[in-house]
XYZ file of C-alpha atoms in Angstrom:
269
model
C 95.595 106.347 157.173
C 95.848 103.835 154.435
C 92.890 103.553 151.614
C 90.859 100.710 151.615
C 91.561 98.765 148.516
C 88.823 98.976 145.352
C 87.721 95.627 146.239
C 87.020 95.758 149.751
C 85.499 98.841 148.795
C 82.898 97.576 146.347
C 82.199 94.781 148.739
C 81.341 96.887 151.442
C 79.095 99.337 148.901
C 77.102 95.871 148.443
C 77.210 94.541 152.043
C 73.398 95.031 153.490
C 73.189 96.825 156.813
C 73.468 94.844 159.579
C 70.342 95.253 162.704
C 70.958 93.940 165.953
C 67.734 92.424 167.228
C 66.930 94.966 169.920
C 67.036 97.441 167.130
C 64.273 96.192 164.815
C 60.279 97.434 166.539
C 58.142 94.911 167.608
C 55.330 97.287 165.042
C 56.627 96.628 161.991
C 53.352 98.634 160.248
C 55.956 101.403 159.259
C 58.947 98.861 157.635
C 62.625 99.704 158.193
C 64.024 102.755 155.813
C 65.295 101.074 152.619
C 69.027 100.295 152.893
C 70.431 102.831 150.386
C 72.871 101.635 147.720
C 74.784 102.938 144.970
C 73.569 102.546 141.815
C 75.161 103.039 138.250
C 71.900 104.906 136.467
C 71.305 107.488 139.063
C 71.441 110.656 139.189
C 70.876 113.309 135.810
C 73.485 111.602 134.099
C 73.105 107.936 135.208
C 73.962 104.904 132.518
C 72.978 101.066 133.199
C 75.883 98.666 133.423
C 75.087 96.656 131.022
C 77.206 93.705 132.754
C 74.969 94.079 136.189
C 71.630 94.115 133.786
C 72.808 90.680 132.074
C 73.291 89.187 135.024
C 70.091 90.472 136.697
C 68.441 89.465 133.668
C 69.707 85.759 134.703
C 68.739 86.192 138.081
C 65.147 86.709 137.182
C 65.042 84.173 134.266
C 66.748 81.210 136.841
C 65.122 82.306 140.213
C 62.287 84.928 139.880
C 60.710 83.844 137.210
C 59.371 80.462 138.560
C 56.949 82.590 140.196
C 56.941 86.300 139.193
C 56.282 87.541 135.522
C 57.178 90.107 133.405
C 53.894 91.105 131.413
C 55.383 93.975 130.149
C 58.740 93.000 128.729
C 59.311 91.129 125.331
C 62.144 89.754 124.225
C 62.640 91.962 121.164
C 63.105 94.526 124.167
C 66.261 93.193 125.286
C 68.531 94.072 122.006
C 68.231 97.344 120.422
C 69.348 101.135 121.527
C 67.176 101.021 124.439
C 67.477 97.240 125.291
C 70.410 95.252 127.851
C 72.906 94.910 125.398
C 72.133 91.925 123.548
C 72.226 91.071 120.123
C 69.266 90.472 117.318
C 70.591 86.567 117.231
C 70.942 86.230 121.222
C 67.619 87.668 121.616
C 66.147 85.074 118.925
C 67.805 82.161 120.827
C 66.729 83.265 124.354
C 63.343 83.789 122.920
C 63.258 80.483 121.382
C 64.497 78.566 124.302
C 61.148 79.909 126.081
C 58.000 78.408 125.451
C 54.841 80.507 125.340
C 51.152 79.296 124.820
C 50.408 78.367 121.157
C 47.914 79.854 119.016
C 44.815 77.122 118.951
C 45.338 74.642 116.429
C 42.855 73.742 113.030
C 40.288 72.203 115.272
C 40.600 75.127 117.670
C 42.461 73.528 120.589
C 44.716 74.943 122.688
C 44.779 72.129 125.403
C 46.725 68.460 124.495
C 44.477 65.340 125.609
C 46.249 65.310 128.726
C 44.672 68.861 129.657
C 47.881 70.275 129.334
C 48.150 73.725 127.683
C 49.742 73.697 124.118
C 52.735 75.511 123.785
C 55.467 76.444 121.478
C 58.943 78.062 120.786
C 59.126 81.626 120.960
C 60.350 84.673 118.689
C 61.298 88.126 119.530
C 58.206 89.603 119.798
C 56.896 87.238 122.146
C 56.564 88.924 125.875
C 58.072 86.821 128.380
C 55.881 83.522 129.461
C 54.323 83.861 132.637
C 55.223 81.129 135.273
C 51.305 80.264 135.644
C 48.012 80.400 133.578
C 46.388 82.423 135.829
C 45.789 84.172 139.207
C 43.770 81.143 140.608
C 46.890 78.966 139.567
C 50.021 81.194 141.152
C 48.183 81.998 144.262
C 47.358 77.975 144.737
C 51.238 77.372 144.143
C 51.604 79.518 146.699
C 49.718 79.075 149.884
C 47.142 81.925 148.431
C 49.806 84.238 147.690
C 49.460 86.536 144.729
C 53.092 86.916 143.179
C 53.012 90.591 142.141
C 54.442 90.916 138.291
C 57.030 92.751 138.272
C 57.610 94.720 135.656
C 57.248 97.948 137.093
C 57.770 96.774 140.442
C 60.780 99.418 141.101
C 58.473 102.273 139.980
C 55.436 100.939 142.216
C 57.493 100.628 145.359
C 58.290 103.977 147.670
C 61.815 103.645 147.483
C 62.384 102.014 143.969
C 65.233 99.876 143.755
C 66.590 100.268 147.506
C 63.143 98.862 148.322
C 63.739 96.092 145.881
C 67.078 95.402 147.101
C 66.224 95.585 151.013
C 63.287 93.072 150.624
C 65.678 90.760 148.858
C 68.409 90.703 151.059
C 66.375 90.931 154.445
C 65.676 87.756 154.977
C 67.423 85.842 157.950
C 67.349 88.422 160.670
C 66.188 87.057 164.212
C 62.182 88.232 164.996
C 62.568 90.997 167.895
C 61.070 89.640 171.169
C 57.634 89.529 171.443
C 57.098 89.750 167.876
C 54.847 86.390 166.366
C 55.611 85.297 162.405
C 52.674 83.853 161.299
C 52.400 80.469 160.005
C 53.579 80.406 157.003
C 55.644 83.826 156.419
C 58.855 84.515 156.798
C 60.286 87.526 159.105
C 61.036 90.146 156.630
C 61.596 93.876 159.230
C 61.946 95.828 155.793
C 58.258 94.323 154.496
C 55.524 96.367 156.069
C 54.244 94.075 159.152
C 56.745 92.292 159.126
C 55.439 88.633 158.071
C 56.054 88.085 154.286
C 54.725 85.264 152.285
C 57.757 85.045 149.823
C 60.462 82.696 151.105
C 64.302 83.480 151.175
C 64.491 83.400 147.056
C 67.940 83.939 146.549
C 71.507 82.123 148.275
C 74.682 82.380 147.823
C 75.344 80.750 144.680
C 71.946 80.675 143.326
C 73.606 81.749 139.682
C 77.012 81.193 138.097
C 77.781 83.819 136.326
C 79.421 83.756 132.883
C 82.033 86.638 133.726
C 83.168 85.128 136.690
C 81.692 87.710 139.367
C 81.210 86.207 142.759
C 77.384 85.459 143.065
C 76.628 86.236 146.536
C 72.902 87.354 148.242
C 74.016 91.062 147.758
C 75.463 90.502 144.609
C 72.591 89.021 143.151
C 69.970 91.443 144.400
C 72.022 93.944 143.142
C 72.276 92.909 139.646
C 68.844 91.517 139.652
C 67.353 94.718 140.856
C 69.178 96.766 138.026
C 67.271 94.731 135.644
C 64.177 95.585 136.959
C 64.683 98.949 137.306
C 65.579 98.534 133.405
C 62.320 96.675 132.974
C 60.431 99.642 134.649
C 62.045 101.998 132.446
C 64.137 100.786 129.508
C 64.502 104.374 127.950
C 65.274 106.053 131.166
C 69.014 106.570 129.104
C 67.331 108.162 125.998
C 65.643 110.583 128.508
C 69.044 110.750 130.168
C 70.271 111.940 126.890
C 68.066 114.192 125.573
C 68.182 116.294 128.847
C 71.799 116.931 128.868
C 71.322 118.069 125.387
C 68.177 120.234 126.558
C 70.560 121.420 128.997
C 72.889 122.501 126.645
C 71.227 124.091 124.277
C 69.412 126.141 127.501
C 73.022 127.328 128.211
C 73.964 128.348 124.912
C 70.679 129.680 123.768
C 70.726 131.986 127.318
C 74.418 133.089 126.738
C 73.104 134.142 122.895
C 70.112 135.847 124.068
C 72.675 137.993 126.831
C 75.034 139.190 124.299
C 72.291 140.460 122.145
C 70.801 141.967 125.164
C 74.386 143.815 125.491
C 74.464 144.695 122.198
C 71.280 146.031 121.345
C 71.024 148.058 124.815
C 74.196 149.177 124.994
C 74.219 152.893 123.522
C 71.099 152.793 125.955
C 73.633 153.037 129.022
């Protein structure tokens, strides 16, 4: 049999699983399992691509973030060791291309006359605006939705990032019959119940990306979904690190402590 090129075999590795409509319950209280994907930091040993982080990082600054924040996450977070690979000056420039509420002026202010609030350009150790001023605003922008943050959305979800991933790209699949979307929701089988209040947020296309990858639905919840799982936990490669070396050290240190066992014992035999 002849192997399936690299290409067509990364595309399938993205491709979501495909449900027929008699396949999906009617009682969607218990969600569809989380499509399982492949994914470059798991396992003991597992690294971030810092390529897919990038360009989840511009998935969430073009698309997500018009609704979700990211509390948690500063800019100064995404250079260093630990960070997505960017450098001190691209980190100053993103952060100053953001604009975060200003400190209140002489007279105290933090609104303009027009009621608006006061804002200004950002520096590294800003944290990452969020998209409204409060919870009363986001969940007015959206039909009474609360837009979770999602900073440590991956690590709040069973199923981490195949979660993620499965909520993003399971939109579009035909409601099995007899089963009512409210008004208002969207048919989502891998959401529990079914009826989700987040519309379809990403398309083909939704991105260009700088290096040219193809920005499809699958590719974009991929990459976006490696970011967050960064976001969740940035030093999850440090800890990577220093248990291979704990590892190590174990195996040496048990090999040392068996040939003094030999040796001290063994006139005893």
């Amino acid at each position: 049999m002849k192997a399936l090129p690299l290409a067509v075999l990364a595309l399938l590795a993205f491709a979501p699983t495909v449900w027929a409509e008699d396949t999906i319950p009617v009682d969607l209280s218990e969600p569809l399992p989380p499509k399982t994907q492949t994914w470059s930091f798991d396992g003991p040993f597992g690294m971030f691509d810092r390529a897919a982080v990038q360009r989840g990082y511009q998935v969430y600054k073009e698309v997500c973030s018009a609704c979700h924040s990211l509390n948690r996450v500063s800019f100064h977070d995404l250079g260093g060791e630990s960070g997505i690979g960017f450098s001190a000056a691209q980190v100053k420039a993103l952060a100053a291309a953001a604009k975060v509420p200003a400190e209140p002026n002489d007279k105290g202010e933090t609104y303009d006359s027009s009621g608006e609030r006061m804002t200004r350009a950002g520096i590294p150790a800003d944290h990452m605006p969020a998209p409204f001023p409060n919870e009363e605003a986001a969940r007015t922008a959206n039909g009474g939705a609360l837009p979770p943050d999602l900073s440590l959305i991956v690590k709040a979800r069973n199923g981490g990032p195949n979660y993620v991933f499965s909520i993003l790209t399971g939109f579009g699949h035909k409601p099995p019959h007899g089963f009512t979307v409210q008004t208002g929701k969207y048919f989502n089988p891998w959401f529990p119940g079914g009826n989700i209040s987040m519309p379809p947020p990403l398309t083909d296309g939704a991105v260009t990306y700088s290096d040219g990858t193809q920005a499809t639905v699958a590719q974009e919840a991929h990459d976006v979904v490696t970011f967050l799982t960064w976001a969740s936990d940035p030093k999850l490669e440090q800890r990577h690190r220093i248990g291979f070396g704990v590892m190590i050290f174990m195996l040496v240190l048990s090999g040392l402590l068996f040939l003094s066992y030999r040796r001290v014992w063994k006139d005893a035999h």
